[in-house]
Amino acid sequence: MAPVKITISLIKADIGSIGGHTRTCDGVTDIVRQTVAAGQKSGLIIDYKLWNAGDDTEILMTHTKGVDNEEIHRLAYNALKKGADSAHERGLYGAGQDLLKDAFSGNVRGMGPGAAEIEFEERPAEPFVAFAADKTAPGAFNYPIFRIFADPFNTAGLVIDQKLHDGFNFEVYDIKGNKKVLLQAPQEYYDLVALVGATEDYVIKRVFSKDEKLGPAAVISTEKLYAVAGKYVGKDDPVAIVRAQSGFPATGEVLEGFALGHLVTGWMRGSHNGPLMPVPLRYSQCTRFDGPPRITGLAFSMKNGRLTEPLDVFDDPAWDSTRERCMYVVDYLRRHGPFEPHRLPPASMEYTTLPVVLDRLKSRFKPIK
Ligand code: F6R
Ligand code: MG
Ligand code: MG
């Protein structure tokens, strides 16, 4: 009998938050949990965990239905919808903002929520880390994922562990062109950097081990809410699942990818650059200039789809220096006010008055001779 494959589905949405775009409301999360728990009781899912990245509700589920499964997506959508109704009743800010359709239609993709899903045969011990970010965009994961799976200055195992020495394959999405390409590292290292260094245009969607038995190593949500809705409705606030150890980077190498506090887009009104600050769940709330952009991480072990309790990976003084550097960068960038590169270039801004200003000034613009 073929071994059972387990799928981890991480589905998220901003369905409303307390006092602005800050943090989810516990009462609403409890409502979301009731529906997800019923899904476990009915046997549809094996296990689950809910948490928040700032104003986003994260639902992690394990099951055997594979990726893009209609029943699993419906369960998550219905849970988020009930949460959104409760958020409306409580007068939460942005209640239901990421749920763009009232009725579920087969798959959460294109309906507002973000999703990262990964299916594989469990190893005897299956450690993985689930990451969820707020006030940023899918390209925020390019830098750490590239460093984790392709850069020996981050991941020692790429050089000194025979199981990682062949490198990894990267599936890269051209998000504006709606195309994808598979690149090999280290063989196509410079081509890979040429693409994924342009974080607004190319995003890493998946990483695969070259050992087919191990299969997928990481997956990142790539939904661009702006593109889905055709107008600004909220942030993309991406999530990722990264498998660790025994043929994959060690958990410490995975986390090391976040040690810089690298610059990402998506802060304040989706229109500013800022550092991505790794935080424990107790600091998963965005308060300074609606930020700074934050990343949470929960590590789990899993057996037959059953999860251990989560380890809140950034809840460690080892991350204090990264947080301090982030806040130094915050102060520095904020002094630029509405000037680039703190403010994003016009094409990447999610809020802009530029067309209105240009229209008003139209007749006053004269050719430069
Ligand atoms: C939302 C976000 C915020 C909002 C800002 C303005 O996740 O990042 O920075 O863009 O608070 O929000 P509105 O337009 O709703 O007043
Ligand atoms: Mg929000
Ligand atoms: Mg958010």
CSV table of N, CA and C in Angstrom, one decimal, residues 38-185:
chain,number,residue,atom,x,y,z
A,38,ALA,N,-15.1,22.0,13.9
A,38,ALA,CA,-16.2,21.1,13.4
A,38,ALA,C,-15.6,20.3,12.2
A,39,GLY,N,-14.7,20.9,11.4
A,39,GLY,CA,-14.1,20.2,10.3
A,39,GLY,C,-13.2,19.1,10.7
A,40,GLN,N,-12.6,19.3,11.9
A,40,GLN,CA,-11.8,18.2,12.5
A,40,GLN,C,-12.7,17.1,13.0
A,41,LYS,N,-13.7,17.5,13.7
A,41,LYS,CA,-14.6,16.5,14.3
A,41,LYS,C,-15.3,15.6,13.2
A,42,SER,N,-15.6,16.2,12.1
A,42,SER,CA,-16.2,15.4,11.0
A,42,SER,C,-15.2,14.5,10.3
A,43,GLY,N,-13.9,14.7,10.6
A,43,GLY,CA,-12.9,13.9,9.9
A,43,GLY,C,-12.3,14.5,8.7
A,44,LEU,N,-12.8,15.7,8.3
A,44,LEU,CA,-12.3,16.3,7.0
A,44,LEU,C,-10.9,16.7,7.2
A,45,ILE,N,-10.5,17.3,8.3
A,45,ILE,CA,-9.1,17.6,8.5
A,45,ILE,C,-8.6,16.8,9.7
A,46,ILE,N,-7.3,16.6,9.8
A,46,ILE,CA,-6.7,15.8,10.9
A,46,ILE,C,-6.4,16.8,12.1
A,47,ASP,N,-5.8,17.9,11.8
A,47,ASP,CA,-5.5,18.8,12.9
A,47,ASP,C,-5.5,20.2,12.4
A,48,TYR,N,-5.4,21.2,13.3
A,48,TYR,CA,-5.4,22.6,12.8
A,48,TYR,C,-4.7,23.5,13.9
A,49,LYS,N,-4.4,24.7,13.5
A,49,LYS,CA,-3.9,25.7,14.4
A,49,LYS,C,-4.3,27.1,13.9
A,50,LEU,N,-4.8,27.9,14.8
A,50,LEU,CA,-5.1,29.3,14.4
A,50,LEU,C,-4.2,30.3,15.1
A,51,TRP,N,-3.8,31.3,14.4
A,51,TRP,CA,-3.1,32.4,15.1
A,51,TRP,C,-3.2,33.7,14.2
A,52,ASN,N,-2.6,34.7,14.6
A,52,ASN,CA,-2.7,36.0,13.9
A,52,ASN,C,-1.3,36.6,13.5
A,53,ALA,N,-1.3,37.1,12.3
A,53,ALA,CA,-0.1,38.0,12.0
A,53,ALA,C,-0.8,39.4,11.9
A,54,GLY,N,-0.5,40.2,12.9
A,54,GLY,CA,-1.2,41.5,12.9
A,54,GLY,C,-2.7,41.4,12.7
A,55,ASP,N,-3.2,42.0,11.7
A,55,ASP,CA,-4.7,42.0,11.5
A,55,ASP,C,-5.1,40.9,10.6
A,56,ASP,N,-4.3,39.9,10.4
A,56,ASP,CA,-4.7,38.7,9.5
A,56,ASP,C,-4.9,37.5,10.4
A,57,THR,N,-6.0,36.8,10.0
A,57,THR,CA,-6.3,35.5,10.7
A,57,THR,C,-5.7,34.4,9.9
A,58,GLU,N,-4.9,33.5,10.5
A,58,GLU,CA,-4.2,32.4,9.9
A,58,GLU,C,-4.8,31.1,10.3
A,59,ILE,N,-5.2,30.3,9.3
A,59,ILE,CA,-5.7,28.9,9.6
A,59,ILE,C,-4.8,27.9,9.0
A,60,LEU,N,-4.1,27.1,9.8
A,60,LEU,CA,-3.3,26.0,9.3
A,60,LEU,C,-4.0,24.7,9.5
A,61,MET,N,-4.2,23.9,8.5
A,61,MET,CA,-4.9,22.6,8.6
A,61,MET,C,-4.0,21.5,8.0
A,62,THR,N,-4.2,20.3,8.6
A,62,THR,CA,-3.5,19.1,8.0
A,62,THR,C,-4.6,18.2,7.6
A,63,HIS,N,-4.4,17.5,6.4
A,63,HIS,CA,-5.4,16.6,5.9
A,63,HIS,C,-4.8,15.7,4.8
A,64,THR,N,-5.6,14.8,4.2
A,64,THR,CA,-5.1,13.9,3.2
A,64,THR,C,-5.8,14.2,1.8
A,65,LYS,N,-6.3,15.3,1.7
A,65,LYS,CA,-7.1,15.6,0.5
A,65,LYS,C,-6.3,16.2,-0.7
A,66,GLY,N,-5.1,16.6,-0.4
A,66,GLY,CA,-4.3,17.2,-1.5
A,66,GLY,C,-4.4,18.7,-1.5
A,67,VAL,N,-3.6,19.3,-2.4
A,67,VAL,CA,-3.7,20.8,-2.5
A,67,VAL,C,-4.9,21.2,-3.4
A,68,ASP,N,-5.4,22.4,-3.2
A,68,ASP,CA,-6.5,23.0,-4.0
A,68,ASP,C,-7.8,22.1,-3.9
A,69,ASN,N,-8.0,21.5,-2.7
A,69,ASN,CA,-9.2,20.7,-2.5
A,69,ASN,C,-10.4,21.6,-2.2
A,70,GLU,N,-11.5,21.3,-2.9
A,70,GLU,CA,-12.7,22.2,-2.7
A,70,GLU,C,-13.2,22.1,-1.3
A,71,GLU,N,-13.3,20.9,-0.7
A,71,GLU,CA,-13.9,20.8,0.7
A,71,GLU,C,-13.0,21.6,1.7
A,72,ILE,N,-11.7,21.5,1.5
A,72,ILE,CA,-10.8,22.1,2.5
A,72,ILE,C,-10.9,23.7,2.3
A,73,HIS,N,-11.0,24.1,1.1
A,73,HIS,CA,-11.1,25.5,0.8
A,73,HIS,C,-12.4,26.1,1.3
A,74,ARG,N,-13.5,25.2,1.1
A,74,ARG,CA,-14.8,25.7,1.6
A,74,ARG,C,-14.8,25.8,3.1
A,75,LEU,N,-14.2,24.8,3.8
A,75,LEU,CA,-14.1,24.9,5.2
A,75,LEU,C,-13.5,26.2,5.7
A,76,ALA,N,-12.3,26.5,5.1
A,76,ALA,CA,-11.6,27.7,5.5
A,76,ALA,C,-12.4,29.0,5.2
A,77,TYR,N,-13.0,29.0,4.0
A,77,TYR,CA,-13.8,30.2,3.6
A,77,TYR,C,-15.0,30.4,4.5
A,78,ASN,N,-15.7,29.3,4.8
A,78,ASN,CA,-16.9,29.4,5.6
A,78,ASN,C,-16.5,29.9,7.0
A,79,ALA,N,-15.4,29.4,7.5
A,79,ALA,CA,-14.9,29.8,8.9
A,79,ALA,C,-14.6,31.3,8.9
A,80,LEU,N,-13.9,31.7,7.8
A,80,LEU,CA,-13.5,33.1,7.7
A,80,LEU,C,-14.8,34.0,7.5
A,81,LYS,N,-15.7,33.5,6.8
A,81,LYS,CA,-17.0,34.2,6.5
A,81,LYS,C,-17.7,34.4,7.8
A,82,LYS,N,-17.8,33.3,8.6
A,82,LYS,CA,-18.5,33.5,9.9
A,82,LYS,C,-17.8,34.5,10.8
A,83,GLY,N,-16.4,34.4,10.8
A,83,GLY,CA,-15.6,35.3,11.5
A,83,GLY,C,-15.9,36.8,11.1
A,84,ALA,N,-16.0,36.9,9.8
A,84,ALA,CA,-16.3,38.3,9.2
A,84,ALA,C,-17.6,38.8,9.7
A,85,ASP,N,-18.6,37.9,9.7
A,85,ASP,CA,-20.0,38.3,10.2
A,85,ASP,C,-19.9,38.8,11.6
A,86,SER,N,-19.1,38.1,12.4
A,86,SER,CA,-19.0,38.5,13.8
A,86,SER,C,-18.2,39.8,13.9
A,87,ALA,N,-17.2,40.0,13.0
A,87,ALA,CA,-16.4,41.2,13.0
A,87,ALA,C,-17.3,42.4,12.7
A,88,HIS,N,-18.2,42.2,11.7
A,88,HIS,CA,-19.2,43.3,11.4
A,88,HIS,C,-20.0,43.6,12.6
A,89,GLU,N,-20.5,42.6,13.3
A,89,GLU,CA,-21.4,42.8,14.5
A,89,GLU,C,-20.6,43.6,15.6
A,90,ARG,N,-19.4,43.3,15.7
A,90,ARG,CA,-18.6,44.0,16.7
A,90,ARG,C,-18.0,45.3,16.3
A,91,GLY,N,-18.3,45.7,15.0
A,91,GLY,CA,-17.8,47.0,14.5
A,91,GLY,C,-16.3,47.0,14.3
A,92,LEU,N,-15.7,45.8,14.0
A,92,LEU,CA,-14.2,45.8,13.9
A,92,LEU,C,-13.9,46.6,12.6
A,93,TYR,N,-12.6,47.1,12.6
A,93,TYR,CA,-12.2,47.8,11.4
A,93,TYR,C,-11.9,46.9,10.2
A,94,GLY,N,-12.3,47.3,9.0
A,94,GLY,CA,-12.1,46.5,7.8
A,94,GLY,C,-12.7,45.1,7.9
A,95,ALA,N,-13.9,45.0,8.6
A,95,ALA,CA,-14.6,43.7,8.7
A,95,ALA,C,-14.8,43.1,7.4
A,96,GLY,N,-14.4,41.9,7.2
A,96,GLY,CA,-14.6,41.1,6.0
A,96,GLY,C,-13.8,41.6,4.8
A,97,GLN,N,-12.8,42.5,5.0
A,97,GLN,CA,-12.2,43.2,3.8
A,97,GLN,C,-11.6,42.3,2.8
A,98,ASP,N,-11.0,41.1,3.2
A,98,ASP,CA,-10.4,40.3,2.2
A,98,ASP,C,-11.3,39.2,1.6
A,99,LEU,N,-12.6,39.2,2.0
A,99,LEU,CA,-13.5,38.2,1.4
A,99,LEU,C,-14.3,39.0,0.4
A,100,LEU,N,-13.9,38.7,-0.9
A,100,LEU,CA,-14.4,39.6,-2.0
A,100,LEU,C,-15.7,39.0,-2.5
A,101,LYS,N,-16.0,37.8,-2.2
A,101,LYS,CA,-17.3,37.2,-2.7
A,101,LYS,C,-18.1,36.7,-1.5
A,102,ASP,N,-19.4,36.7,-1.6
A,102,ASP,CA,-20.3,36.3,-0.6
A,102,ASP,C,-20.3,34.7,-0.6
A,103,ALA,N,-20.5,34.2,-1.8
A,103,ALA,CA,-20.6,32.7,-1.8
A,103,ALA,C,-19.4,32.0,-2.3
A,104,PHE,N,-19.0,30.9,-1.7
A,104,PHE,CA,-17.8,30.2,-2.1
A,104,PHE,C,-18.0,29.6,-3.4
A,105,SER,N,-16.9,29.6,-4.3
A,105,SER,CA,-17.1,29.0,-5.6
A,105,SER,C,-15.9,28.1,-6.0
A,106,GLY,N,-15.7,27.1,-5.1
A,106,GLY,CA,-14.7,26.1,-5.5
A,106,GLY,C,-13.3,26.2,-5.0
A,107,ASN,N,-12.8,27.4,-4.9
A,107,ASN,CA,-11.4,27.5,-4.5
A,107,ASN,C,-11.2,28.9,-3.9
A,108,VAL,N,-10.4,29.1,-2.8
A,108,VAL,CA,-10.3,30.4,-2.2
A,108,VAL,C,-9.5,31.3,-3.1
A,109,ARG,N,-8.7,30.7,-4.1
A,109,ARG,CA,-7.9,31.6,-5.0
A,109,ARG,C,-8.8,32.5,-5.8
A,110,GLY,N,-8.5,33.7,-5.8
A,110,GLY,CA,-9.4,34.7,-6.6
A,110,GLY,C,-10.5,35.2,-5.8
A,111,MET,N,-10.7,34.7,-4.6
A,111,MET,CA,-11.8,35.2,-3.7
A,111,MET,C,-11.3,36.1,-2.6
A,112,GLY,N,-10.0,36.3,-2.5
A,112,GLY,CA,-9.5,37.2,-1.5
A,112,GLY,C,-8.5,36.6,-0.5
A,113,PRO,N,-8.8,35.5,0.1
A,113,PRO,CA,-7.8,34.9,1.0
A,113,PRO,C,-6.5,34.5,0.3
A,114,GLY,N,-5.4,34.4,1.1
A,114,GLY,CA,-4.2,33.9,0.5
A,114,GLY,C,-4.0,32.4,1.0
A,115,ALA,N,-3.3,31.6,0.2
A,115,ALA,CA,-3.1,30.2,0.5
A,115,ALA,C,-1.8,29.7,0.2
A,116,ALA,N,-1.2,28.9,1.1
A,116,ALA,CA,0.1,28.2,0.8
A,116,ALA,C,-0.2,26.7,1.2
A,117,GLU,N,0.0,25.8,0.2
A,117,GLU,CA,-0.4,24.4,0.5
A,117,GLU,C,0.7,23.5,0.0
A,118,ILE,N,1.0,22.5,0.7
A,118,ILE,CA,2.1,21.6,0.4
A,118,ILE,C,1.7,20.2,0.7
A,119,GLU,N,2.0,19.2,-0.2
A,119,GLU,CA,1.7,17.8,0.0
A,119,GLU,C,2.9,17.0,-0.1
A,120,PHE,N,3.1,16.0,0.8
A,120,PHE,CA,4.3,15.2,0.8
A,120,PHE,C,4.1,13.9,1.6
A,121,GLU,N,5.0,13.0,1.4
A,121,GLU,CA,5.0,11.8,2.2
A,121,GLU,C,5.8,12.2,3.5
A,122,GLU,N,5.2,12.0,4.7
A,122,GLU,CA,5.8,12.3,5.9
A,122,GLU,C,7.1,11.6,6.1
A,123,ARG,N,8.2,12.2,6.6
A,123,ARG,CA,9.4,11.5,7.0
A,123,ARG,C,9.1,11.0,8.4
A,124,PRO,N,10.0,10.1,9.0
A,124,PRO,CA,9.7,9.6,10.3
A,124,PRO,C,9.5,10.7,11.3
A,125,ALA,N,10.3,11.8,11.2
A,125,ALA,CA,10.0,13.0,12.0
A,125,ALA,C,9.8,14.1,11.0
A,126,GLU,N,8.8,14.9,11.2
A,126,GLU,CA,8.5,15.9,10.1
A,126,GLU,C,8.4,17.3,10.7
A,127,PRO,N,9.6,18.0,10.9
A,127,PRO,CA,9.6,19.3,11.4
A,127,PRO,C,9.4,20.3,10.2
A,128,PHE,N,8.5,21.3,10.5
A,128,PHE,CA,8.3,22.4,9.5
A,128,PHE,C,8.0,23.7,10.3
A,129,VAL,N,8.2,24.8,9.5
A,129,VAL,CA,7.9,26.1,10.1
A,129,VAL,C,6.8,26.8,9.2
A,130,ALA,N,5.8,27.3,9.9
A,130,ALA,CA,4.8,28.1,9.2
A,130,ALA,C,5.0,29.6,9.5
A,131,PHE,N,5.2,30.4,8.4
A,131,PHE,CA,5.5,31.8,8.6
A,131,PHE,C,4.2,32.6,8.1
A,132,ALA,N,3.9,33.7,8.8
A,132,ALA,CA,2.9,34.6,8.4
A,132,ALA,C,3.3,36.0,8.6
A,133,ALA,N,3.2,36.8,7.5
A,133,ALA,CA,3.6,38.2,7.6
A,133,ALA,C,2.5,39.2,7.5
A,134,ASP,N,2.7,40.4,8.1
A,134,ASP,CA,1.6,41.4,7.9
A,134,ASP,C,2.3,42.7,7.4
A,135,LYS,N,1.5,43.5,6.7
A,135,LYS,CA,1.9,44.8,6.1
A,135,LYS,C,3.0,44.6,5.1
A,136,THR,N,2.9,43.6,4.3
A,136,THR,CA,3.9,43.4,3.2
A,136,THR,C,3.3,42.6,2.0
A,137,ALA,N,4.1,42.2,1.1
A,137,ALA,CA,3.6,41.6,-0.1
A,137,ALA,C,4.3,40.2,-0.4
A,138,PRO,N,3.8,39.4,-1.3
A,138,PRO,CA,4.4,38.1,-1.5
A,138,PRO,C,5.9,38.1,-1.8
A,139,GLY,N,6.4,39.1,-2.5
A,139,GLY,CA,7.9,39.2,-2.8
A,139,GLY,C,8.7,39.3,-1.5
A,140,ALA,N,8.1,39.6,-0.4
A,140,ALA,CA,8.9,39.7,0.9
A,140,ALA,C,9.6,38.4,1.2
A,141,PHE,N,9.1,37.3,0.7
A,141,PHE,CA,9.7,36.0,1.0
A,141,PHE,C,10.9,35.7,0.1
A,142,ASN,N,11.0,36.4,-1.0
A,142,ASN,CA,12.1,36.1,-2.0
A,142,ASN,C,13.5,36.1,-1.3
A,143,TYR,N,13.8,37.1,-0.6
A,143,TYR,CA,15.1,37.2,0.0
A,143,TYR,C,15.4,36.1,1.0
A,144,PRO,N,14.5,35.9,2.0
A,144,PRO,CA,14.9,34.8,2.9
A,144,PRO,C,14.8,33.4,2.3
A,145,ILE,N,13.9,33.2,1.4
A,145,ILE,CA,13.8,31.8,0.8
A,145,ILE,C,15.0,31.6,-0.1
A,146,PHE,N,15.4,32.6,-0.8
A,146,PHE,CA,16.6,32.5,-1.7
A,146,PHE,C,17.8,32.2,-0.8
A,147,ARG,N,18.0,32.9,0.3
A,147,ARG,CA,19.1,32.7,1.2
A,147,ARG,C,19.1,31.3,1.8
A,148,ILE,N,17.9,30.9,2.3
A,148,ILE,CA,17.8,29.6,2.9
A,148,ILE,C,18.1,28.4,2.0
A,149,PHE,N,17.6,28.5,0.8
A,149,PHE,CA,17.8,27.3,-0.1
A,149,PHE,C,18.9,27.5,-1.2
A,150,ALA,N,19.5,28.6,-1.3
A,150,ALA,CA,20.5,28.8,-2.3
A,150,ALA,C,21.8,29.4,-1.9
A,151,ASP,N,21.9,30.0,-0.7
A,151,ASP,CA,23.0,30.8,-0.3
A,151,ASP,C,23.8,30.1,0.8
A,152,PRO,N,25.0,29.6,0.5
A,152,PRO,CA,25.8,28.9,1.5
A,152,PRO,C,26.3,29.8,2.7
A,153,PHE,N,26.2,31.2,2.5
A,153,PHE,CA,26.6,32.1,3.6
A,153,PHE,C,25.4,32.1,4.6
A,154,ASN,N,24.3,31.6,4.2
A,154,ASN,CA,23.2,31.5,5.2
A,154,ASN,C,23.1,30.0,5.6
A,155,THR,N,23.1,29.1,4.7
A,155,THR,CA,22.8,27.7,5.0
A,155,THR,C,24.1,26.9,4.8
A,156,ALA,N,24.7,26.6,5.9
A,156,ALA,CA,26.0,25.9,5.9
A,156,ALA,C,25.8,24.5,5.2
A,157,GLY,N,24.6,23.9,5.4
A,157,GLY,CA,24.4,22.5,4.9
A,157,GLY,C,24.6,22.4,3.4
A,158,LEU,N,24.3,23.5,2.7
A,158,LEU,CA,24.5,23.5,1.2
A,158,LEU,C,25.9,23.1,0.8
A,159,VAL,N,26.9,23.5,1.7
A,159,VAL,CA,28.3,23.2,1.5
A,159,VAL,C,28.7,21.9,2.2
A,160,ILE,N,28.3,21.7,3.5
A,160,ILE,CA,28.9,20.6,4.2
A,160,ILE,C,28.0,19.4,4.5
A,161,ASP,N,26.7,19.4,4.0
A,161,ASP,CA,25.9,18.3,4.2
A,161,ASP,C,25.6,17.6,2.8
A,162,GLN,N,26.0,16.4,2.7
A,162,GLN,CA,25.9,15.7,1.4
A,162,GLN,C,24.4,15.7,0.9
A,163,LYS,N,23.5,15.7,1.8
A,163,LYS,CA,22.1,15.6,1.4
A,163,LYS,C,21.5,16.9,0.8
A,164,LEU,N,22.3,18.0,1.1
A,164,LEU,CA,21.8,19.3,0.5
A,164,LEU,C,22.7,19.8,-0.6
A,165,HIS,N,23.8,19.1,-0.8
A,165,HIS,CA,24.9,19.6,-1.6
A,165,HIS,C,24.5,19.8,-3.1
A,166,ASP,N,23.5,19.1,-3.6
A,166,ASP,CA,23.0,19.2,-5.0
A,166,ASP,C,22.2,20.5,-5.2
A,167,GLY,N,21.8,21.1,-4.1
A,167,GLY,CA,21.0,22.3,-4.2
A,167,GLY,C,19.5,22.0,-4.4
A,168,PHE,N,18.8,23.1,-4.7
A,168,PHE,CA,17.3,23.0,-4.8
A,168,PHE,C,16.8,23.6,-6.1
A,169,ASN,N,15.6,23.2,-6.5
A,169,ASN,CA,14.9,23.8,-7.7
A,169,ASN,C,13.9,24.8,-7.2
A,170,PHE,N,13.8,25.9,-7.9
A,170,PHE,CA,12.9,27.0,-7.6
A,170,PHE,C,11.9,27.2,-8.6
A,171,GLU,N,10.6,27.3,-8.2
A,171,GLU,CA,9.6,27.6,-9.2
A,171,GLU,C,9.3,29.1,-8.9
A,172,VAL,N,9.5,29.9,-10.0
A,172,VAL,CA,9.3,31.4,-9.9
A,172,VAL,C,8.1,31.8,-10.7
A,173,TYR,N,7.3,32.6,-10.1
A,173,TYR,CA,6.1,33.2,-10.8
A,173,TYR,C,6.5,34.6,-11.3
A,174,ASP,N,6.1,34.8,-12.6
A,174,ASP,CA,6.1,36.2,-13.1
A,174,ASP,C,4.7,36.7,-12.8
A,175,ILE,N,4.5,37.5,-11.7
A,175,ILE,CA,3.1,37.7,-11.2
A,175,ILE,C,2.4,38.7,-12.2
A,176,LYS,N,3.1,39.5,-12.8
A,176,LYS,CA,2.3,40.4,-13.8
A,176,LYS,C,2.1,39.7,-15.1
A,177,GLY,N,3.0,38.9,-15.5
A,177,GLY,CA,2.8,38.2,-16.8
A,177,GLY,C,2.1,36.9,-16.7
A,178,ASN,N,1.7,36.5,-15.5
A,178,ASN,CA,1.0,35.3,-15.2
A,178,ASN,C,1.6,34.0,-15.9
A,179,LYS,N,3.0,33.9,-15.7
A,179,LYS,CA,3.8,32.8,-16.2
A,179,LYS,C,4.6,32.3,-15.1
A,180,LYS,N,5.2,31.0,-15.3
A,180,LYS,CA,6.1,30.5,-14.3
A,180,LYS,C,7.3,29.8,-14.9
A,181,VAL,N,8.4,29.8,-14.2
A,181,VAL,CA,9.6,29.1,-14.7
A,181,VAL,C,10.3,28.3,-13.6
A,182,LEU,N,10.9,27.2,-14.0
A,182,LEU,CA,11.6,26.4,-13.0
A,182,LEU,C,13.1,26.6,-13.2
A,183,LEU,N,13.8,27.0,-12.1
A,183,LEU,CA,15.2,27.2,-12.2
A,183,LEU,C,16.0,26.4,-11.2
A,184,GLN,N,17.2,26.0,-11.5
A,184,GLN,CA,18.0,25.1,-10.6
A,184,GLN,C,19.1,25.9,-10.0
A,185,ALA,N,19.2,25.7,-8.7
A,185,ALA,CA,20.4,26.3,-8.0
A,185,ALA,C,21.2,25.1,-7.5
